[in-house]
Amino acid sequence: MDQDIRHMYSEGEYKDFNLDKQGEGKFWAAVPNPNEKDAAKRESCTRLPFWVKNGERPDDVENAISPQILSKLAYAQITVPETRVELNPKDKQTVNLPTWVWLDKGRYRPLSVKASVDLGGGEEIWARTTVTPDSLKLDPGTENATVHPESGECAIKGDGSIGSPYKKGSGKKAPPCGVTYLRATQGGGTYTLSSTLTWKASWEGSDGAGENDLPTGEFGGQQDVTVQEIQSIN
């Protein structure tokens, strides 16, 4: 078999590895995915390297690189920031007074990665994958709390933000995204406020818009919250 392969590239179908056609095309070859845990699946493609003219791509080869495959490769390279919400009050929270929760719009914004392959002859195939914050789920860390909205899921607004910073004069108004704690933390303890940000993925490629076949990502973060009683004198 080794001799047959050597003959194919030296004297057979590709004489001297197609050196006389240098610059006119490229050899395409199978490349194992290093992230595939199944060894048999990783090494399943046994197609030998084959020649393709510049500007063309094989359409008769299973798993030949395509915009759809590139979209998934781009998706795997996107790194989203750690989920950490902004709070007001910033430090200690107060029983029965709402805690306003929001995300820094400048930090949590759409992120994109482009992956491409040069086909030669000025042609390329490419895909650009974009992930966008979509909603924020809150878990106050105790049953003695009320979340806003009631579902605990804060949707993204038209301007791309989630939640709103506290504005002076809002008083006891229910925030569009937040928590009202109903009982103080005891003995120096804290509640663990969990926030899970959902990112939706989409892609477009050199062949046009892509199908929405990329998974939605959920990334959570936790913050310790101290809740105090209001001290009053009757």
mmCIF file of C-alpha atoms in Angstrom:
data_model
loop_
_atom_site.group_PDB
_atom_site.id
_atom_site.type_symbol
_atom_site.label_atom_id
_atom_site.label_comp_id
_atom_site.label_asym_id
_atom_site.label_seq_id
_atom_site.Cartn_x
_atom_site.Cartn_y
_atom_site.Cartn_z
ATOM 1 C CA MET A 1 0.000 0.000 0.000
ATOM 2 C CA ASP A 2 2.839 2.366 0.851
ATOM 3 C CA GLN A 3 4.338 1.832 -2.585
ATOM 4 C CA ASP A 4 0.966 2.413 -4.261
ATOM 5 C CA ILE A 5 0.551 5.719 -2.392
ATOM 6 C CA ARG A 6 4.051 6.865 -3.296
ATOM 7 C CA HIS A 7 3.401 5.966 -6.933
ATOM 8 C CA MET A 8 0.130 7.955 -6.976
ATOM 9 C CA TYR A 9 1.876 11.196 -6.014
ATOM 10 C CA SER A 10 5.165 10.693 -7.813
ATOM 11 C CA GLU A 11 4.348 8.959 -11.099
ATOM 12 C CA GLY A 12 0.627 8.279 -11.161
ATOM 13 C CA GLU A 13 -2.308 10.655 -10.865
ATOM 14 C CA TYR A 14 -0.167 13.476 -9.450
ATOM 15 C CA LYS A 15 3.198 13.447 -11.208
ATOM 16 C CA ASP A 16 5.895 14.742 -8.869
ATOM 17 C CA PHE A 17 3.222 16.066 -6.499
ATOM 18 C CA ASN A 18 1.830 18.349 -9.242
ATOM 19 C CA LEU A 19 4.855 20.637 -9.084
ATOM 20 C CA ASP A 20 4.239 21.603 -12.699
ATOM 21 C CA LYS A 21 0.888 23.055 -11.526
ATOM 22 C CA GLN A 22 2.316 24.980 -8.604
ATOM 23 C CA GLY A 23 0.176 28.047 -7.874
ATOM 24 C CA GLU A 24 -2.783 26.627 -9.778
ATOM 25 C CA GLY A 25 -4.331 24.699 -6.920
ATOM 26 C CA LYS A 26 -3.917 23.044 -3.552
ATOM 27 C CA PHE A 27 -3.897 19.595 -2.022
ATOM 28 C CA TRP A 28 -6.794 18.961 0.344
ATOM 29 C CA ALA A 29 -6.268 16.457 3.143
ATOM 30 C CA ALA A 30 -8.109 14.987 6.121
ATOM 31 C CA VAL A 31 -7.281 16.663 9.441
ATOM 32 C CA PRO A 32 -8.297 15.017 12.741
ATOM 33 C CA ASN A 33 -10.144 17.199 15.231
ATOM 34 C CA PRO A 34 -7.918 17.277 18.349
ATOM 35 C CA ASN A 35 -10.964 18.037 20.523
ATOM 36 C CA GLU A 36 -12.841 14.881 19.447
ATOM 37 C CA LYS A 37 -12.653 12.451 22.382
ATOM 38 C CA ASP A 38 -13.761 9.427 20.366
ATOM 39 C CA ALA A 39 -10.514 8.173 18.823
ATOM 40 C CA ALA A 40 -12.295 6.050 16.203
ATOM 41 C CA LYS A 41 -14.409 9.004 15.085
ATOM 42 C CA ARG A 42 -11.402 11.314 15.151
ATOM 43 C CA GLU A 43 -9.476 9.064 12.770
ATOM 44 C CA SER A 44 -12.454 7.927 10.689
ATOM 45 C CA CYS A 45 -11.602 9.896 7.555
ATOM 46 C CA THR A 46 -9.156 7.861 5.481
ATOM 47 C CA ARG A 47 -9.384 9.917 2.274
ATOM 48 C CA LEU A 48 -5.898 10.515 0.874
ATOM 49 C CA PRO A 49 -4.837 14.061 -0.082
ATOM 50 C CA PHE A 50 -6.317 15.151 -3.417
ATOM 51 C CA TRP A 51 -5.835 18.105 -5.748
ATOM 52 C CA VAL A 52 -8.343 20.947 -6.157
ATOM 53 C CA LYS A 53 -7.990 23.898 -8.525
ATOM 54 C CA ASN A 54 -7.748 27.396 -7.103
ATOM 55 C CA GLY A 55 -11.109 28.980 -6.401
ATOM 56 C CA GLU A 56 -12.886 25.620 -6.275
ATOM 57 C CA ARG A 57 -13.893 23.353 -3.416
ATOM 58 C CA PRO A 58 -14.846 19.687 -3.407
ATOM 59 C CA ASP A 59 -18.572 19.078 -3.266
ATOM 60 C CA ASP A 60 -18.426 15.284 -3.356
ATOM 61 C CA VAL A 61 -16.423 14.728 -0.161
ATOM 62 C CA GLU A 62 -18.096 14.118 3.178
ATOM 63 C CA ASN A 63 -17.106 16.704 5.814
ATOM 64 C CA ALA A 64 -15.151 18.820 3.345
ATOM 65 C CA ILE A 65 -14.592 22.208 4.959
ATOM 66 C CA SER A 66 -17.619 24.455 4.494
ATOM 67 C CA PRO A 67 -19.060 27.679 5.936
ATOM 68 C CA GLN A 68 -21.167 25.594 8.320
ATOM 69 C CA ILE A 69 -18.105 23.760 9.661
ATOM 70 C CA LEU A 70 -16.209 27.051 9.875
ATOM 71 C CA SER A 71 -19.086 28.554 11.886
ATOM 72 C CA LYS A 72 -18.633 25.838 14.508
ATOM 73 C CA LEU A 73 -14.861 26.311 14.569
ATOM 74 C CA ALA A 74 -15.405 30.054 15.080
ATOM 75 C CA TYR A 75 -17.986 29.350 17.801
ATOM 76 C CA ALA A 76 -15.442 27.255 19.703
ATOM 77 C CA GLN A 77 -13.014 30.200 19.773
ATOM 78 C CA ILE A 78 -15.399 32.727 21.332
ATOM 79 C CA THR A 79 -14.706 33.532 24.982
ATOM 80 C CA VAL A 80 -17.413 35.387 26.877
ATOM 81 C CA PRO A 81 -16.714 37.416 30.036
ATOM 82 C CA GLU A 82 -17.449 36.037 33.475
ATOM 83 C CA THR A 83 -21.017 36.753 34.537
ATOM 84 C CA ARG A 84 -20.989 39.342 37.318
ATOM 85 C CA VAL A 85 -23.900 41.717 37.779
ATOM 86 C CA GLU A 86 -23.862 45.300 39.065
ATOM 87 C CA LEU A 87 -25.901 45.998 42.203
ATOM 88 C CA ASN A 88 -27.476 49.037 43.816
ATOM 89 C CA PRO A 89 -27.114 49.330 46.753
ATOM 90 C CA LYS A 90 -23.559 48.247 45.976
ATOM 91 C CA ASP A 91 -22.562 46.956 49.396
ATOM 92 C CA LYS A 92 -25.121 45.873 51.991
ATOM 93 C CA GLN A 93 -28.726 45.300 50.964
ATOM 94 C CA THR A 94 -31.703 46.261 53.121
ATOM 95 C CA VAL A 95 -34.753 44.180 54.040
ATOM 96 C CA ASN A 96 -37.847 45.085 51.978
ATOM 97 C CA LEU A 97 -35.945 47.572 49.810
ATOM 98 C CA PRO A 98 -35.345 46.466 46.209
ATOM 99 C CA THR A 99 -31.843 45.686 44.976
ATOM 100 C CA TRP A 100 -31.448 46.900 41.401
ATOM 101 C CA VAL A 101 -29.504 44.521 39.147
ATOM 102 C CA TRP A 102 -28.029 45.191 35.727
ATOM 103 C CA LEU A 103 -25.171 44.249 33.427
ATOM 104 C CA ASP A 104 -22.448 46.584 32.237
ATOM 105 C CA LYS A 105 -23.539 47.198 28.657
ATOM 106 C CA GLY A 106 -19.979 47.914 27.547
ATOM 107 C CA ARG A 107 -18.716 44.578 28.884
ATOM 108 C CA TYR A 108 -21.633 42.346 27.873
ATOM 109 C CA ARG A 109 -22.010 43.056 24.189
ATOM 110 C CA PRO A 110 -22.181 40.911 21.038
ATOM 111 C CA LEU A 111 -18.919 39.083 20.299
ATOM 112 C CA SER A 112 -17.847 37.733 16.904
ATOM 113 C CA VAL A 113 -15.159 35.466 15.490
ATOM 114 C CA LYS A 114 -14.502 34.874 11.796
ATOM 115 C CA ALA A 115 -12.981 31.669 10.429
ATOM 116 C CA SER A 116 -11.893 31.383 6.802
ATOM 117 C CA VAL A 117 -10.034 29.195 4.317
ATOM 118 C CA ASP A 118 -8.111 30.552 1.343
ATOM 119 C CA LEU A 119 -9.159 28.681 -1.789
ATOM 120 C CA GLY A 120 -6.579 30.432 -3.955
ATOM 121 C CA GLY A 121 -7.252 32.564 -6.965
ATOM 122 C CA GLY A 122 -8.615 35.340 -4.753
ATOM 123 C CA GLU A 123 -11.445 33.148 -3.454
ATOM 124 C CA GLU A 124 -12.142 32.093 0.126
ATOM 125 C CA ILE A 125 -14.872 30.463 2.145
ATOM 126 C CA TRP A 126 -15.677 31.977 5.511
ATOM 127 C CA ALA A 127 -18.125 32.118 8.370
ATOM 128 C CA ARG A 128 -18.598 34.735 11.075
ATOM 129 C CA THR A 129 -20.183 33.524 14.294
ATOM 130 C CA THR A 130 -21.713 36.001 16.726
ATOM 131 C CA VAL A 131 -22.946 35.434 20.264
ATOM 132 C CA THR A 132 -25.287 37.972 21.845
ATOM 133 C CA PRO A 133 -26.486 38.336 25.456
ATOM 134 C CA ASP A 134 -30.161 37.364 25.487
ATOM 135 C CA SER A 135 -31.466 37.093 29.054
ATOM 136 C CA LEU A 136 -30.335 37.050 32.671
ATOM 137 C CA LYS A 137 -31.722 34.583 35.212
ATOM 138 C CA LEU A 138 -31.545 35.514 38.914
ATOM 139 C CA ASP A 139 -31.577 33.220 41.931
ATOM 140 C CA PRO A 140 -31.451 35.216 45.198
ATOM 141 C CA GLY A 141 -30.068 32.305 47.210
ATOM 142 C CA THR A 142 -32.938 32.210 49.689
ATOM 143 C CA GLU A 143 -36.696 31.601 49.719
ATOM 144 C CA ASN A 144 -37.082 34.808 51.704
ATOM 145 C CA ALA A 145 -36.865 37.057 48.675
ATOM 146 C CA THR A 146 -38.878 38.343 45.747
ATOM 147 C CA VAL A 147 -37.344 38.535 42.272
ATOM 148 C CA HIS A 148 -38.157 41.138 39.626
ATOM 149 C CA PRO A 149 -39.674 40.287 37.260
ATOM 150 C CA GLU A 150 -41.595 37.480 38.919
ATOM 151 C CA SER A 151 -40.071 34.894 36.581
ATOM 152 C CA GLY A 152 -36.587 35.912 37.690
ATOM 153 C CA GLU A 153 -35.576 36.184 34.014
ATOM 154 C CA CYS A 154 -34.556 39.647 32.820
ATOM 155 C CA ALA A 155 -34.841 39.994 29.055
ATOM 156 C CA ILE A 156 -32.572 42.038 26.841
ATOM 157 C CA LYS A 157 -33.948 45.452 25.908
ATOM 158 C CA GLY A 158 -34.010 47.128 22.528
ATOM 159 C CA ASP A 159 -30.774 49.000 23.204
ATOM 160 C CA GLY A 160 -28.959 45.761 24.048
ATOM 161 C CA SER A 161 -28.921 46.283 27.809
ATOM 162 C CA ILE A 162 -30.242 43.977 30.524
ATOM 163 C CA GLY A 163 -31.616 45.585 33.681
ATOM 164 C CA SER A 164 -31.255 49.245 34.626
ATOM 165 C CA PRO A 165 -29.019 51.160 37.032
ATOM 166 C CA TYR A 166 -30.835 52.716 39.976
ATOM 167 C CA LYS A 167 -31.938 56.315 39.405
ATOM 168 C CA LYS A 168 -32.375 58.802 42.197
ATOM 169 C CA GLY A 169 -35.977 59.085 43.253
ATOM 170 C CA SER A 170 -36.932 55.544 42.311
ATOM 171 C CA GLY A 171 -37.421 54.801 46.013
ATOM 172 C CA LYS A 172 -39.297 51.562 46.558
ATOM 173 C CA LYS A 173 -40.259 51.121 42.907
ATOM 174 C CA ALA A 174 -39.821 47.577 41.642
ATOM 175 C CA PRO A 175 -36.774 47.465 39.342
ATOM 176 C CA PRO A 176 -37.052 45.939 35.867
ATOM 177 C CA CYS A 177 -34.429 43.451 37.042
ATOM 178 C CA GLY A 178 -33.612 42.844 40.671
ATOM 179 C CA VAL A 179 -34.291 41.250 44.047
ATOM 180 C CA THR A 180 -36.093 42.317 47.219
ATOM 181 C CA TYR A 181 -34.811 40.446 50.260
ATOM 182 C CA LEU A 182 -37.420 39.834 52.962
ATOM 183 C CA ARG A 183 -35.144 38.682 55.795
ATOM 184 C CA ALA A 184 -31.726 39.813 56.956
ATOM 185 C CA THR A 185 -28.699 37.563 56.887
ATOM 186 C CA GLN A 186 -27.746 36.306 60.334
ATOM 187 C CA GLY A 187 -24.501 35.937 62.282
ATOM 188 C CA GLY A 188 -22.248 37.475 59.692
ATOM 189 C CA GLY A 189 -23.587 35.124 57.027
ATOM 190 C CA THR A 190 -24.502 35.921 53.434
ATOM 191 C CA TYR A 191 -26.908 34.898 50.716
ATOM 192 C CA THR A 192 -25.427 33.658 47.452
ATOM 193 C CA LEU A 193 -26.919 35.597 44.553
ATOM 194 C CA SER A 194 -26.592 33.512 41.392
ATOM 195 C CA SER A 195 -26.871 35.104 37.961
ATOM 196 C CA THR A 196 -26.932 33.081 34.748
ATOM 197 C CA LEU A 197 -26.489 34.874 31.443
ATOM 198 C CA THR A 198 -27.818 33.242 28.282
ATOM 199 C CA TRP A 199 -25.967 33.930 25.028
ATOM 200 C CA LYS A 200 -27.640 33.231 21.688
ATOM 201 C CA ALA A 201 -25.463 32.257 18.731
ATOM 202 C CA SER A 202 -25.912 32.940 15.030
ATOM 203 C CA TRP A 203 -23.696 32.935 11.984
ATOM 204 C CA GLU A 204 -23.376 34.124 8.404
ATOM 205 C CA GLY A 205 -21.040 32.842 5.758
ATOM 206 C CA SER A 206 -19.731 33.209 2.255
ATOM 207 C CA ASP A 207 -22.755 31.257 1.022
ATOM 208 C CA GLY A 208 -25.198 33.578 2.791
ATOM 209 C CA ALA A 209 -26.987 33.440 6.133
ATOM 210 C CA GLY A 210 -26.528 30.269 8.143
ATOM 211 C CA GLU A 211 -29.009 28.016 9.842
ATOM 212 C CA ASN A 212 -29.496 28.589 13.556
ATOM 213 C CA ASP A 213 -27.914 25.273 14.497
ATOM 214 C CA LEU A 214 -25.395 26.532 17.055
ATOM 215 C CA PRO A 215 -26.118 25.832 20.721
ATOM 216 C CA THR A 216 -27.216 28.495 23.181
ATOM 217 C CA GLY A 217 -24.665 29.037 25.931
ATOM 218 C CA GLU A 218 -25.389 29.644 29.613
ATOM 219 C CA PHE A 219 -22.707 31.077 31.884
ATOM 220 C CA GLY A 220 -23.298 31.650 35.572
ATOM 221 C CA GLY A 221 -21.680 33.658 38.332
ATOM 222 C CA GLN A 222 -22.176 33.986 42.083
ATOM 223 C CA GLN A 223 -21.869 36.898 44.498
ATOM 224 C CA ASP A 224 -22.197 36.933 48.284
ATOM 225 C CA VAL A 225 -24.828 39.382 49.494
ATOM 226 C CA THR A 226 -25.266 40.749 53.022
ATOM 227 C CA VAL A 227 -28.778 41.929 53.956
ATOM 228 C CA GLN A 228 -29.425 44.216 56.932
ATOM 229 C CA GLU A 229 -32.484 45.374 58.869
ATOM 230 C CA ILE A 230 -33.332 49.069 58.956
ATOM 231 C CA GLN A 231 -32.780 50.315 62.502
ATOM 232 C CA SER A 232 -35.523 52.652 63.687
ATOM 233 C CA ILE A 233 -36.582 54.300 66.951
ATOM 234 C CA ASN A 234 -40.244 54.472 67.960
#
